[in-house]
Amino acid sequence: MDKNLYAEHMATLCHRYDTILEACGFETLNVFSGAPRLQFLDDNPYPFKPNPHFKALVPITDNPHSWVIYQRGRKPKLLFYRPVDFWHFVPPAPQAFWSGFYDIELLGKPADAKAFLRADNAAFIGEGDSLQGWPLGSDNPALLINRLHWARAYKTPYEITCLREANRIALAGHRAAEQAFRSGASEFEINQAYLGAAGQGEHRMPYGNIVALNAHAAILHYNHLSTECLPKSELRTFLIDAGADCNGYCSDITRTYTYADNAFAQLVTAMEEKQLELVDGLKPGLPYPALHAQCHLKVGELLARFGVIKTSAEGAVESGLTRPFMPHGLGHFLGLQVHDVGGHQSGPDGGTTPPPAEYPFLRTSRTIEEDQVFTIEPGLYFIDSLLEELKASPLATEVHWEKVEDFRPYGGVRIEDNIVVRAAGNENLSREGSVRS
């Protein structure tokens, strides 16, 4: 990573934190990376994930019991946990592109951090249940967190570089996964191929990979990973929703493939065309729910074109007929978290702007602005439970049910890219060297 790029990022970050801390009445911010948690009635911990506010300040994603102490106008201090331990891997003292931007103290024991912490005019962000009696400051103050969450929507060039690299890593995994699918591999084997090509383990993935064959593609968050290898004569669809990590930043990419060239393959191609149109529609000044409404119109056009519904696209949107076929939101903020924060936030000080009542699962109600990063992921599915509800509703007469039965074994289609909003034209992070160029 370029050191000058990180220097620019830190200058932006320090200005942001100085301004927000002063406005909230704090001099110091104590941010805890977190501590491992043991599984119930066990001595093995759950996989460790750091506090996102910690990795917002320093690109460390795998070291518990560490701290960033940020004081207004001063160089941040990193307390880096490095115990004497023959049971576990002990990370080396930081010597990376970013380490010169912090005063670094090494901690041999978690409790050694106490000597560096001050509660006066201080705020604390983190899980503090293991820190009773420590000098932490005001505990997770809502106004401070709201302002930090609002600001995180605007990405620096360093952050976009990390997101771009996370996409590059993920795309290598997607190419390997497609090859494994076409060779007849099981879902479990396809996932192993993905992880091997990405060079990242499952606990480093930003979320559990969705690797779905055939009707499993209709399960929106399918994580079962069946070990069954289907005969090639039974292979229909492969939907994979999987990302990767770079310095704590996430990618989130979905692709759908068919094994044979048939009507559903044509639907997949048509969905990709609609998805790219929606990417082009992601423009500064547009409320994100308006783009989601455009998505439903495009889904309606596909349903009508492929003979699934009898009515027009406009009529299907107005009546709600598109919703059982596209039940989730068009996309979400992307960054340090795969569903990055602030999507429903009304303003820097907080408040919530809920999504439209007809689209309750939309994760973003903000107005689109430059330097924000979104996923764009339209889908069209044949989900048994939603189809049963539709069949029992007055809208049932608007559906060609024989076509639904033709497509039901394929599960569904979703195409997802990661997009940086630019006034002069968006950057699609998922298409450079993409599986689909």
PDB file of C-alpha atoms in Angstrom, residues 48-200:
ATOM      1  CA  PHE A  48     -12.653 -12.891  16.769  1.00  0.00           C
ATOM      2  CA  LYS A  49     -13.977  -9.867  14.899  1.00  0.00           C
ATOM      3  CA  PRO A  50     -12.677  -6.432  15.928  1.00  0.00           C
ATOM      4  CA  ASN A  51     -14.762  -3.441  16.895  1.00  0.00           C
ATOM      5  CA  PRO A  52     -15.310  -1.630  13.560  1.00  0.00           C
ATOM      6  CA  HIS A  53     -14.497   1.695  15.231  1.00  0.00           C
ATOM      7  CA  PHE A  54     -11.076   0.268  16.084  1.00  0.00           C
ATOM      8  CA  LYS A  55     -10.292  -0.817  12.537  1.00  0.00           C
ATOM      9  CA  ALA A  56     -11.613   2.542  11.301  1.00  0.00           C
ATOM     10  CA  LEU A  57      -8.619   4.084  13.076  1.00  0.00           C
ATOM     11  CA  VAL A  58      -5.950   1.458  12.394  1.00  0.00           C
ATOM     12  CA  PRO A  59      -5.832  -1.398   9.821  1.00  0.00           C
ATOM     13  CA  ILE A  60      -5.613  -4.240  12.359  1.00  0.00           C
ATOM     14  CA  THR A  61      -8.299  -6.893  12.044  1.00  0.00           C
ATOM     15  CA  ASP A  62      -7.033  -9.868  14.054  1.00  0.00           C
ATOM     16  CA  ASN A  63      -5.555  -8.704  17.363  1.00  0.00           C
ATOM     17  CA  PRO A  64      -7.769  -8.592  20.477  1.00  0.00           C
ATOM     18  CA  HIS A  65      -6.999  -6.641  23.668  1.00  0.00           C
ATOM     19  CA  SER A  66      -5.583  -3.735  21.661  1.00  0.00           C
ATOM     20  CA  TRP A  67      -6.485  -0.045  21.834  1.00  0.00           C
ATOM     21  CA  VAL A  68      -6.323   3.203  19.937  1.00  0.00           C
ATOM     22  CA  ILE A  69      -6.146   6.270  22.176  1.00  0.00           C
ATOM     23  CA  TYR A  70      -6.983   9.313  20.110  1.00  0.00           C
ATOM     24  CA  GLN A  71      -6.421  12.773  21.588  1.00  0.00           C
ATOM     25  CA  ARG A  72      -7.404  15.889  19.693  1.00  0.00           C
ATOM     26  CA  GLY A  73      -4.485  17.429  17.846  1.00  0.00           C
ATOM     27  CA  ARG A  74      -2.037  14.669  18.804  1.00  0.00           C
ATOM     28  CA  LYS A  75      -0.548  11.639  17.137  1.00  0.00           C
ATOM     29  CA  PRO A  76      -2.765   8.613  17.858  1.00  0.00           C
ATOM     30  CA  LYS A  77      -1.440   6.023  20.293  1.00  0.00           C
ATOM     31  CA  LEU A  78      -1.774   2.322  19.521  1.00  0.00           C
ATOM     32  CA  LEU A  79      -1.630  -0.158  22.382  1.00  0.00           C
ATOM     33  CA  PHE A  80      -0.764  -3.392  20.595  1.00  0.00           C
ATOM     34  CA  TYR A  81      -1.327  -6.637  22.491  1.00  0.00           C
ATOM     35  CA  ARG A  82       1.702  -8.903  22.182  1.00  0.00           C
ATOM     36  CA  PRO A  83       1.853 -11.426  25.035  1.00  0.00           C
ATOM     37  CA  VAL A  84       4.434 -14.071  25.836  1.00  0.00           C
ATOM     38  CA  ASP A  85       2.474 -17.141  24.725  1.00  0.00           C
ATOM     39  CA  PHE A  86       3.571 -20.605  23.557  1.00  0.00           C
ATOM     40  CA  TRP A  87       0.003 -21.775  22.890  1.00  0.00           C
ATOM     41  CA  HIS A  88      -0.959 -19.317  20.182  1.00  0.00           C
ATOM     42  CA  PHE A  89       0.545 -17.273  17.368  1.00  0.00           C
ATOM     43  CA  VAL A  90       1.946 -13.990  18.650  1.00  0.00           C
ATOM     44  CA  PRO A  91       1.912 -11.255  16.007  1.00  0.00           C
ATOM     45  CA  PRO A  92       5.117  -9.291  15.452  1.00  0.00           C
ATOM     46  CA  ALA A  93       5.337  -5.672  16.522  1.00  0.00           C
ATOM     47  CA  PRO A  94       3.786  -3.542  13.762  1.00  0.00           C
ATOM     48  CA  GLN A  95       6.171  -2.566  10.978  1.00  0.00           C
ATOM     49  CA  ALA A  96       3.950  -1.719   8.048  1.00  0.00           C
ATOM     50  CA  PHE A  97       3.067   1.170   5.738  1.00  0.00           C
ATOM     51  CA  TRP A  98       0.824   2.593   8.451  1.00  0.00           C
ATOM     52  CA  SER A  99       2.822   2.035  11.650  1.00  0.00           C
ATOM     53  CA  GLY A 100       4.762   5.315  11.547  1.00  0.00           C
ATOM     54  CA  PHE A 101       1.533   7.264  11.958  1.00  0.00           C
ATOM     55  CA  TYR A 102       1.022   5.962  15.525  1.00  0.00           C
ATOM     56  CA  ASP A 103       2.929   5.997  18.786  1.00  0.00           C
ATOM     57  CA  ILE A 104       3.010   2.280  19.501  1.00  0.00           C
ATOM     58  CA  GLU A 105       3.175   0.661  22.921  1.00  0.00           C
ATOM     59  CA  LEU A 106       3.331  -3.118  23.292  1.00  0.00           C
ATOM     60  CA  LEU A 107       1.105  -4.793  25.882  1.00  0.00           C
ATOM     61  CA  GLY A 108       2.239  -8.033  27.499  1.00  0.00           C
ATOM     62  CA  LYS A 109      -1.041  -8.455  29.395  1.00  0.00           C
ATOM     63  CA  PRO A 110      -4.513  -7.028  28.665  1.00  0.00           C
ATOM     64  CA  ALA A 111      -4.511  -5.194  32.017  1.00  0.00           C
ATOM     65  CA  ASP A 112      -1.348  -3.300  31.027  1.00  0.00           C
ATOM     66  CA  ALA A 113      -3.577  -0.973  29.001  1.00  0.00           C
ATOM     67  CA  LYS A 114      -4.974   0.559  32.199  1.00  0.00           C
ATOM     68  CA  ALA A 115      -1.827   2.606  32.734  1.00  0.00           C
ATOM     69  CA  PHE A 116      -2.383   4.474  29.454  1.00  0.00           C
ATOM     70  CA  LEU A 117      -6.113   5.182  29.792  1.00  0.00           C
ATOM     71  CA  ARG A 118      -7.688   8.347  31.186  1.00  0.00           C
ATOM     72  CA  ALA A 119     -11.362   8.985  31.828  1.00  0.00           C
ATOM     73  CA  ASP A 120     -11.231  12.814  32.098  1.00  0.00           C
ATOM     74  CA  ASN A 121     -12.962  14.494  29.119  1.00  0.00           C
ATOM     75  CA  ALA A 122     -12.838  11.096  27.410  1.00  0.00           C
ATOM     76  CA  ALA A 123     -15.230   8.892  25.499  1.00  0.00           C
ATOM     77  CA  PHE A 124     -15.046   5.113  25.168  1.00  0.00           C
ATOM     78  CA  ILE A 125     -16.218   3.085  22.165  1.00  0.00           C
ATOM     79  CA  GLY A 126     -16.293  -0.682  22.461  1.00  0.00           C
ATOM     80  CA  GLU A 127     -17.664  -3.616  24.412  1.00  0.00           C
ATOM     81  CA  GLY A 128     -16.829  -2.859  28.007  1.00  0.00           C
ATOM     82  CA  ASP A 129     -18.284  -5.826  29.884  1.00  0.00           C
ATOM     83  CA  SER A 130     -14.776  -7.195  30.559  1.00  0.00           C
ATOM     84  CA  LEU A 131     -13.437  -3.759  31.595  1.00  0.00           C
ATOM     85  CA  GLN A 132     -15.402  -3.029  34.776  1.00  0.00           C
ATOM     86  CA  GLY A 133     -13.655  -0.393  36.888  1.00  0.00           C
ATOM     87  CA  TRP A 134     -11.321   0.755  34.113  1.00  0.00           C
ATOM     88  CA  PRO A 135     -10.818   4.507  33.462  1.00  0.00           C
ATOM     89  CA  LEU A 136     -12.665   4.566  30.138  1.00  0.00           C
ATOM     90  CA  GLY A 137     -14.714   7.783  29.990  1.00  0.00           C
ATOM     91  CA  SER A 138     -18.253   8.256  28.706  1.00  0.00           C
ATOM     92  CA  ASP A 139     -19.534   4.893  27.502  1.00  0.00           C
ATOM     93  CA  ASN A 140     -20.419   4.726  23.787  1.00  0.00           C
ATOM     94  CA  PRO A 141     -21.961   8.229  23.595  1.00  0.00           C
ATOM     95  CA  ALA A 142     -24.749   8.223  21.026  1.00  0.00           C
ATOM     96  CA  LEU A 143     -24.066  11.664  19.490  1.00  0.00           C
ATOM     97  CA  LEU A 144     -20.383  10.889  18.963  1.00  0.00           C
ATOM     98  CA  ILE A 145     -21.125   7.501  17.403  1.00  0.00           C
ATOM     99  CA  ASN A 146     -23.845   8.967  15.179  1.00  0.00           C
ATOM    100  CA  ARG A 147     -21.481  11.593  13.806  1.00  0.00           C
ATOM    101  CA  LEU A 148     -18.736   9.040  13.183  1.00  0.00           C
ATOM    102  CA  HIS A 149     -21.208   6.727  11.445  1.00  0.00           C
ATOM    103  CA  TRP A 150     -22.480   9.539   9.223  1.00  0.00           C
ATOM    104  CA  ALA A 151     -18.937  10.502   8.216  1.00  0.00           C
ATOM    105  CA  ARG A 152     -17.965   6.914   7.362  1.00  0.00           C
ATOM    106  CA  ALA A 153     -20.217   7.030   4.299  1.00  0.00           C
ATOM    107  CA  TYR A 154     -17.664   9.285   2.550  1.00  0.00           C
ATOM    108  CA  LYS A 155     -14.642   7.245   1.520  1.00  0.00           C
ATOM    109  CA  THR A 156     -11.087   8.529   1.168  1.00  0.00           C
ATOM    110  CA  PRO A 157      -8.859   7.493  -1.775  1.00  0.00           C
ATOM    111  CA  TYR A 158      -7.058   5.062   0.575  1.00  0.00           C
ATOM    112  CA  GLU A 159     -10.345   3.430   1.559  1.00  0.00           C
ATOM    113  CA  ILE A 160     -11.404   3.117  -2.071  1.00  0.00           C
ATOM    114  CA  THR A 161      -8.025   1.547  -2.863  1.00  0.00           C
ATOM    115  CA  CYS A 162      -8.648  -1.039  -0.131  1.00  0.00           C
ATOM    116  CA  LEU A 163     -12.148  -1.727  -1.468  1.00  0.00           C
ATOM    117  CA  ARG A 164     -10.752  -2.053  -4.989  1.00  0.00           C
ATOM    118  CA  GLU A 165      -8.189  -4.612  -3.784  1.00  0.00           C
ATOM    119  CA  ALA A 166     -10.852  -6.518  -1.829  1.00  0.00           C
ATOM    120  CA  ASN A 167     -12.806  -6.760  -5.089  1.00  0.00           C
ATOM    121  CA  ARG A 168      -9.747  -7.978  -7.002  1.00  0.00           C
ATOM    122  CA  ILE A 169      -9.182 -10.727  -4.434  1.00  0.00           C
ATOM    123  CA  ALA A 170     -12.837 -11.754  -4.480  1.00  0.00           C
ATOM    124  CA  LEU A 171     -12.980 -11.889  -8.276  1.00  0.00           C
ATOM    125  CA  ALA A 172     -10.145 -14.432  -8.292  1.00  0.00           C
ATOM    126  CA  GLY A 173     -12.296 -16.542  -5.995  1.00  0.00           C
ATOM    127  CA  HIS A 174     -15.359 -16.093  -8.212  1.00  0.00           C
ATOM    128  CA  ARG A 175     -13.461 -17.306 -11.283  1.00  0.00           C
ATOM    129  CA  ALA A 176     -12.302 -20.415  -9.422  1.00  0.00           C
ATOM    130  CA  ALA A 177     -15.813 -21.032  -8.109  1.00  0.00           C
ATOM    131  CA  GLU A 178     -17.339 -20.911 -11.589  1.00  0.00           C
ATOM    132  CA  GLN A 179     -14.776 -23.422 -12.850  1.00  0.00           C
ATOM    133  CA  ALA A 180     -15.557 -25.732  -9.920  1.00  0.00           C
ATOM    134  CA  PHE A 181     -19.292 -25.470 -10.642  1.00  0.00           C
ATOM    135  CA  ARG A 182     -18.816 -26.400 -14.291  1.00  0.00           C
ATOM    136  CA  SER A 183     -16.682 -29.375 -13.260  1.00  0.00           C
ATOM    137  CA  GLY A 184     -19.555 -30.770 -11.158  1.00  0.00           C
ATOM    138  CA  ALA A 185     -18.213 -29.907  -7.696  1.00  0.00           C
ATOM    139  CA  SER A 186     -20.425 -29.820  -4.609  1.00  0.00           C
ATOM    140  CA  GLU A 187     -21.290 -26.569  -2.847  1.00  0.00           C
ATOM    141  CA  PHE A 188     -18.711 -27.384  -0.189  1.00  0.00           C
ATOM    142  CA  GLU A 189     -16.034 -28.022  -2.808  1.00  0.00           C
ATOM    143  CA  ILE A 190     -16.932 -24.854  -4.701  1.00  0.00           C
ATOM    144  CA  ASN A 191     -16.514 -22.855  -1.507  1.00  0.00           C
ATOM    145  CA  GLN A 192     -13.118 -24.468  -0.879  1.00  0.00           C
ATOM    146  CA  ALA A 193     -12.068 -23.507  -4.401  1.00  0.00           C
ATOM    147  CA  TYR A 194     -13.173 -19.939  -3.725  1.00  0.00           C
ATOM    148  CA  LEU A 195     -11.250 -19.666  -0.460  1.00  0.00           C
ATOM    149  CA  GLY A 196      -8.136 -21.180  -2.021  1.00  0.00           C
ATOM    150  CA  ALA A 197      -8.135 -18.757  -4.948  1.00  0.00           C
ATOM    151  CA  ALA A 198      -8.839 -15.777  -2.698  1.00  0.00           C
ATOM    152  CA  GLY A 199      -6.125 -16.857  -0.270  1.00  0.00           C
ATOM    153  CA  GLN A 200      -8.329 -16.075   2.730  1.00  0.00           C
TER     154      GLN A 200
END
